[in-house]
Coordinates of C-alpha atoms (C1' of nucleotides) in Angstrom, one line a residue:
Chain Q
X1 CA 159.0 54.5 148.3
X2 CA 161.4 56.2 150.8
X3 CA 164.2 55.3 149.0
X4 CA 165.0 54.8 144.9
X5 CA 165.4 51.4 143.8
X6 CA 168.8 52.4 142.9
X7 CA 169.5 53.2 146.8
X8 CA 167.6 49.9 147.5
X9 CA 169.6 48.1 145.1
X10 CA 173.1 49.5 146.2
X11 CA 172.4 48.8 150.3
X12 CA 171.4 45.0 149.9
X13 CA 174.2 44.6 147.6
X14 CA 176.6 46.3 149.9
X15 CA 175.2 44.4 152.6
X16 CA 176.0 41.0 151.0
X17 CA 179.3 42.2 150.4
X18 CA 179.5 42.7 154.1
X19 CA 177.9 39.5 154.8
X20 CA 180.6 37.3 153.0
X21 CA 183.6 36.3 155.2
X22 CA 186.7 38.2 154.1
X23 CA 186.8 41.4 152.4
X24 CA 188.1 40.5 148.6
X25 CA 187.5 41.8 145.4
X26 CA 183.6 40.0 144.0
X27 CA 182.7 40.5 140.7
X28 CA 179.6 42.5 140.3
X29 CA 178.1 40.0 138.0
X30 CA 177.9 37.4 141.2
X31 CA 176.4 39.8 142.9
X32 CA 173.9 40.7 140.6
X33 CA 173.2 37.1 140.1
X34 CA 172.9 36.2 143.7
X35 CA 170.4 39.4 144.5
X36 CA 168.4 39.1 141.0
X37 CA 169.3 42.3 140.7
X38 CA 170.1 44.0 136.8
X39 CA 173.8 43.7 135.9
X40 CA 174.2 46.7 134.6
X41 CA 172.1 48.7 136.3
X42 CA 174.0 47.3 139.7
X43 CA 177.4 48.3 138.0
X44 CA 176.2 52.0 137.8
X45 CA 175.1 52.2 141.2
X46 CA 178.5 50.6 142.5
X47 CA 180.0 53.2 140.5
X48 CA 178.7 56.0 142.5
X49 CA 179.9 54.3 145.6
X50 CA 183.2 53.7 144.3
X51 CA 183.1 57.4 143.4
X52 CA 182.2 58.5 146.9
X53 CA 185.1 56.2 148.4
X54 CA 182.5 53.7 149.8
X55 CA 184.1 50.8 147.6
X56 CA 186.7 50.4 145.3
X57 CA 186.8 48.2 142.4
X58 CA 189.5 46.5 139.9
X59 CA 189.4 45.7 136.6
X60 CA 190.5 42.2 134.7
X61 CA 190.5 38.6 136.1
X62 CA 189.5 38.2 139.6
X63 CA 189.2 42.2 139.7
X64 CA 185.7 43.1 140.9
X65 CA 184.4 45.4 143.8
X66 CA 185.0 45.4 147.8
X67 CA 184.3 47.5 150.6
X68 CA 186.6 50.5 150.8
X69 CA 186.9 50.0 154.5
X70 CA 185.6 48.1 157.0
X71 CA 181.9 47.6 157.5
X72 CA 182.0 48.7 161.1
X73 CA 183.1 52.3 159.4
X74 CA 180.1 52.2 157.4
X75 CA 177.0 53.5 158.1
X76 CA 173.7 53.2 156.4
X77 CA 173.3 56.6 155.9
X78 CA 176.4 56.7 153.7
X79 CA 174.9 54.8 151.2
X80 CA 171.5 56.3 151.2
X81 CA 173.4 59.9 150.8
X82 CA 176.1 58.3 148.4
X83 CA 173.4 57.2 145.9
X84 CA 170.1 59.4 146.6
X85 CA 171.7 62.4 148.3
X86 CA 170.5 64.2 151.2
X87 CA 167.2 65.7 149.7
X88 CA 165.3 63.5 151.7
X89 CA 166.8 64.6 155.1
X90 CA 166.3 68.4 154.1
X91 CA 163.5 68.8 151.7
X92 CA 160.1 70.1 152.8
X93 CA 157.4 67.5 153.4
X94 CA 155.0 69.3 150.9
X95 CA 157.8 69.7 148.9
X96 CA 157.8 73.7 148.8
X97 CA 161.3 75.2 147.8
X98 CA 162.9 77.5 150.5
X99 CA 161.2 76.2 153.2
X100 CA 162.6 76.4 156.6
X101 CA 162.2 78.0 159.7
X102 CA 162.3 81.4 158.5
X103 CA 159.0 80.6 156.2
X104 CA 158.2 77.4 157.1
X105 CA 155.1 75.3 155.6
X106 CA 152.6 74.3 157.9
X107 CA 153.6 70.7 158.2
X108 CA 157.4 71.7 158.7
X109 CA 158.1 71.6 162.6
X110 CA 156.6 68.3 162.5
X111 CA 158.3 66.7 159.8
X112 CA 161.6 68.0 160.6
X113 CA 161.6 66.1 164.0
X114 CA 160.6 62.6 161.9
X115 CA 163.2 63.6 159.4
X116 CA 165.9 64.0 162.2
X117 CA 164.9 60.8 163.7
X118 CA 165.6 58.7 160.5
X119 CA 168.9 60.4 159.7
X120 CA 169.6 59.6 163.5
X121 CA 168.3 56.1 162.8
X122 CA 170.4 55.6 159.8
X123 CA 173.6 56.9 161.5
X124 CA 173.5 54.2 164.0
X125 CA 173.0 51.4 161.7
X126 CA 176.3 50.3 160.9
X127 CA 176.6 47.7 157.5
X128 CA 178.3 45.2 159.7
X129 CA 175.1 45.1 161.9
X130 CA 173.2 44.1 159.1
X131 CA 175.7 42.0 157.8
X132 CA 175.7 40.4 160.9
X133 CA 171.9 39.9 161.0
X134 CA 172.0 38.0 157.8
X135 CA 174.4 35.8 158.8
X136 CA 173.1 35.1 162.0
X137 CA 169.5 35.5 161.4
X138 CA 169.3 34.4 157.8
X139 CA 167.5 37.5 157.1
X140 CA 166.6 38.0 153.3
X141 CA 168.1 40.0 150.5
X142 CA 166.9 39.0 147.1
X143 CA 162.9 38.8 146.2
X144 CA 164.1 35.2 145.5
X145 CA 165.2 34.6 149.0
X146 CA 168.1 33.0 147.5
X147 CA 170.4 33.8 150.9
X148 CA 168.2 32.3 153.2
X149 CA 167.1 29.3 150.9
X150 CA 170.7 28.7 150.8
X151 CA 171.4 29.2 154.4
X152 CA 167.9 27.0 155.5
X153 CA 167.1 24.4 152.5
X154 CA 164.8 22.6 155.0
X155 CA 163.0 25.4 156.1
X156 CA 160.1 26.7 154.7
Chain C
X1 CA 160.6 62.1 147.9
X2 CA 158.5 60.7 150.8
X3 CA 155.0 61.4 149.0
X4 CA 154.2 61.8 145.5
X5 CA 153.7 64.9 143.5
X6 CA 149.9 64.1 143.2
X7 CA 149.7 63.9 147.0
X8 CA 151.4 66.9 147.8
X9 CA 149.2 68.5 145.3
X10 CA 146.2 67.1 147.3
X11 CA 147.4 68.2 150.4
X12 CA 148.3 71.6 149.5
X13 CA 144.8 72.2 148.0
X14 CA 143.3 70.4 150.9
X15 CA 144.9 72.9 153.2
X16 CA 144.1 75.9 151.3
X17 CA 140.3 74.9 151.0
X18 CA 140.2 74.4 154.7
X19 CA 141.8 77.8 155.3
X20 CA 139.0 79.9 153.6
X21 CA 136.4 80.8 156.1
X22 CA 133.3 78.9 154.8
X23 CA 133.0 75.7 153.8
X24 CA 131.5 76.6 150.0
X25 CA 132.0 75.0 146.8
X26 CA 135.1 76.4 145.3
X27 CA 136.3 75.6 141.6
X28 CA 139.3 73.6 141.1
X29 CA 140.4 76.3 138.3
X30 CA 140.3 79.0 141.3
X31 CA 142.7 76.3 143.4
X32 CA 145.1 75.6 140.7
X33 CA 145.3 79.2 139.8
X34 CA 146.3 80.3 143.5
X35 CA 148.4 77.7 144.0
X36 CA 150.0 77.3 140.8
X37 CA 149.3 74.0 140.1
X38 CA 148.3 72.5 136.6
X39 CA 144.2 72.2 136.4
X40 CA 143.9 69.3 134.9
X41 CA 146.3 67.4 137.0
X42 CA 144.7 68.9 140.2
X43 CA 141.5 67.7 138.8
X44 CA 142.3 64.3 138.7
X45 CA 143.7 64.4 142.3
X46 CA 140.7 65.9 143.8
X47 CA 138.7 63.1 141.7
X48 CA 140.5 60.8 144.1
X49 CA 139.6 62.4 146.9
X50 CA 135.9 63.1 146.0
X51 CA 135.8 59.1 145.0
X52 CA 137.1 58.3 148.5
X53 CA 134.4 60.6 150.1
X54 CA 136.9 63.0 151.8
X55 CA 135.5 65.7 149.1
X56 CA 132.4 66.2 147.1
X57 CA 131.7 68.3 143.9
X58 CA 129.3 69.4 141.8
X59 CA 129.2 70.4 138.0
X60 CA 128.2 73.3 136.6
X61 CA 128.0 77.3 137.2
X62 CA 128.9 78.0 140.8
X63 CA 129.7 74.6 141.1
X64 CA 133.1 73.2 142.3
X65 CA 134.7 71.0 145.0
X66 CA 134.4 71.4 148.7
X67 CA 135.4 69.5 151.9
X68 CA 132.7 66.7 152.4
X69 CA 133.5 66.7 156.5
X70 CA 134.8 69.5 159.1
X71 CA 138.6 70.1 158.5
X72 CA 138.4 68.6 162.1
X73 CA 137.1 65.5 160.8
X74 CA 140.2 65.0 158.5
X75 CA 143.4 63.8 159.0
X76 CA 146.6 64.0 157.1
X77 CA 147.1 60.5 157.0
X78 CA 143.5 60.3 155.3
X79 CA 144.7 62.5 152.5
X80 CA 147.7 60.2 152.2
X81 CA 145.9 57.0 152.3
X82 CA 143.8 58.2 149.5
X83 CA 146.0 59.3 146.9
X84 CA 149.3 57.3 147.7
X85 CA 148.0 54.8 149.5
X86 CA 149.2 52.8 152.3
X87 CA 152.3 51.3 150.8
X88 CA 154.7 53.7 152.5
X89 CA 153.1 52.5 155.7
X90 CA 153.2 48.9 155.1
X91 CA 156.1 48.1 152.9
X92 CA 159.7 47.1 153.6
X93 CA 162.8 49.5 153.4
X94 CA 164.6 47.2 151.3
X95 CA 161.5 47.2 149.0
X96 CA 161.5 43.5 149.4
X97 CA 158.3 41.8 149.2
X98 CA 156.8 39.7 151.6
X99 CA 158.8 41.3 154.1
X100 CA 157.5 40.7 157.7
X101 CA 157.9 39.7 161.5
X102 CA 158.3 36.4 160.1
X103 CA 160.7 36.8 157.6
X104 CA 161.8 40.1 158.2
X105 CA 165.0 42.1 156.1
X106 CA 167.8 43.3 158.1
X107 CA 166.4 46.5 158.7
X108 CA 162.8 45.4 159.4
X109 CA 162.3 46.2 162.8
X110 CA 164.1 49.3 162.7
X111 CA 162.3 50.9 159.8
X112 CA 159.0 49.6 161.4
X113 CA 159.6 51.3 164.3
X114 CA 159.7 54.7 161.9
X115 CA 156.9 53.9 159.7
X116 CA 154.5 53.8 162.8
X117 CA 156.2 57.3 163.9
X118 CA 155.3 58.7 160.9
X119 CA 151.7 57.3 160.5
X120 CA 151.1 58.2 164.3
X121 CA 152.0 62.0 163.3
X122 CA 150.3 62.1 160.4
X123 CA 147.2 61.0 162.3
X124 CA 147.3 63.2 164.8
X125 CA 147.5 66.3 162.5
X126 CA 143.7 67.4 161.4
X127 CA 143.4 69.7 158.3
X128 CA 142.1 72.2 160.5
X129 CA 145.4 72.7 162.8
X130 CA 147.4 73.2 159.5
X131 CA 144.5 75.7 157.9
X132 CA 144.7 77.5 161.2
X133 CA 148.4 77.4 161.1
X134 CA 148.1 79.3 157.6
X135 CA 146.1 81.9 158.5
X136 CA 147.6 82.7 161.8
X137 CA 151.5 82.3 160.8
X138 CA 150.9 83.0 156.9
X139 CA 152.9 79.8 156.0
X140 CA 153.2 79.1 152.6
X141 CA 151.0 76.7 150.2
X142 CA 152.8 77.6 146.7
X143 CA 155.8 77.5 145.1
X144 CA 155.3 81.4 144.2
X145 CA 154.5 82.2 147.7
X146 CA 150.9 83.8 146.7
X147 CA 149.1 83.3 149.9
X148 CA 151.9 85.1 152.4
X149 CA 152.4 87.7 149.5
X150 CA 149.0 88.6 149.9
X151 CA 148.2 88.3 153.5
X152 CA 152.0 90.0 154.1
X153 CA 152.8 92.3 151.3
X154 CA 154.6 94.9 153.2
X155 CA 157.2 92.1 154.5
X156 CA 160.3 90.3 152.9
Chain N
dA1 C1' 115.4 75.4 124.9
dA2 C1' 120.4 77.6 124.3
dG3 C1' 124.2 79.0 126.2
dA4 C1' 127.8 79.2 129.9
dT5 C1' 130.3 77.2 133.5
dT6 C1' 132.4 73.8 135.9
dT7 C1' 133.5 68.9 137.2
dA8 C1' 134.6 63.9 135.0
dA9 C1' 137.0 61.3 132.0
dG10 C1' 140.4 59.5 128.9
dA11 C1' 144.0 60.2 125.1
dC12 C1' 148.3 61.5 124.9
dA13 C1' 152.7 64.1 125.2
dA14 C1' 156.9 65.0 128.5
dC15 C1' 159.8 63.9 131.8
dT16 C1' 162.3 60.6 135.2
dT17 C1' 163.8 56.6 136.8
dT18 C1' 165.0 52.1 135.9
dG19 C1' 166.6 48.8 132.7
dT20 C1' 169.3 46.7 128.6
dC21 C1' 172.6 47.0 125.4
dT22 C1' 177.6 48.0 123.2
dG23 C1' 181.9 48.9 123.1
dC24 C1' 185.6 50.5 125.4
dA25 C1' 189.7 50.3 129.2
dA26 C1' 192.4 48.1 132.1
dT27 C1' 194.2 43.7 133.7
dA28 C1' 196.0 38.8 134.5
dT29 C1' 196.8 34.8 132.2
dA30 C1' 199.4 31.8 128.9
Chain I
dT1 C1' 201.9 39.4 122.5
dA2 C1' 197.2 37.4 122.1
dT3 C1' 193.3 36.5 124.8
dA4 C1' 189.9 36.1 128.2
dT5 C1' 187.9 38.4 132.3
dT6 C1' 186.4 42.3 134.5
dG7 C1' 184.5 47.1 135.5
dC8 C1' 183.6 51.8 132.8
dA9 C1' 180.8 55.0 130.3
dG10 C1' 177.5 55.8 126.8
dA11 C1' 173.2 55.1 123.8
dC12 C1' 168.8 53.5 123.9
dA13 C1' 164.7 51.2 125.3
dA14 C1' 161.1 50.7 128.8
dA15 C1' 158.2 51.8 132.4
dG16 C1' 156.3 54.8 135.7
dT17 C1' 155.2 59.8 137.1
dT18 C1' 153.5 64.4 135.9
dG19 C1' 151.5 67.6 132.9
dT20 C1' 148.4 68.8 128.8
dC21 C1' 144.6 69.0 125.5
dT22 C1' 140.0 67.4 123.9
dT23 C1' 135.4 65.5 124.3
dA24 C1' 131.6 64.8 127.4
dA25 C1' 128.4 65.2 131.3
dA26 C1' 125.8 67.9 134.4
dT27 C1' 124.2 72.3 135.9
dC28 C1' 122.7 76.8 136.1
dT29 C1' 121.0 81.3 134.0
dT30 C1' 118.9 83.6 130.6

DNA sequence: AAGATTTAAGACAACTTTGTCTGCAATATA
DNA sequence: TATATTGCAGACAAAGTTGTCTTAAATCTT
């Protein structure tokens, strides 16, 4: 698995939040129910995103969590970096420490290219793009396919 | 981490074996000592490669393990597929089951491209290529840098 | 045949990630 | 001020991965 489950959950939650019209506080419970993700686990992940300024939260009734800025201004790589760090964009393919241009492992050059491509790709994908695809094409965000079953109850 | 530690260890061991002149049985103990990998753990990993016909083993004194075919005929992707399976080459970026062309997740198309690139790359790299680089450039295979310190004791 | 060497196999421990539970802090509403 | 609702925080459990240890099986040497 390229990304940790924490990261996957965080991304899915962010896409869902961006896919809902009007950026308002939304309860984590609602998100975890909708996407079928453990509530407390998701809470911790969203805390990380909040601490990194990608989301903002508010306690109390009608509180919840919301995107701290426009989905246009949130890149997929921002979410990945916040949750999984940027190790995957820097570390050696063979997991060797201190692998770099000076003393590279045998796969170094090859992998560096791919790694850059991945970072490049994730840097071009905006949260708004992903959300738009969800809304337009009914893409799936949960294992239970709740979203698309809601949007397309007659299909399948 | 893109590949599991098991896979990293297996690849490093394979490269080392290919880098040594003459394809003879080599004891796992020697490999684990040289590359600073847990002996028993490495044994299990190499068992997998043996079961998949990539290596062959022989018990008893002067026994050990060797590449089952020429390093020319072993691709990096063979090692990865044997140890980590091909999930990483097929699974959804968001970890959703049943994600495919029919009902893709929002990242599906983008990731499919990268995934193919990675598989393509790993399919072009032969074990012999990697071993040649180790021998020619003194690339590192262990965290302790044993190989390059042996090959280049005066540098550093 | 006996003993040494080596891989094979499985039990088990340590560690990391993932998931659950409980209580606390902040906030709105009545 | 009391109560309900919500995120915050930490302890803890479950599961998966990684690493260790012991015994068995195969094989060579003597």
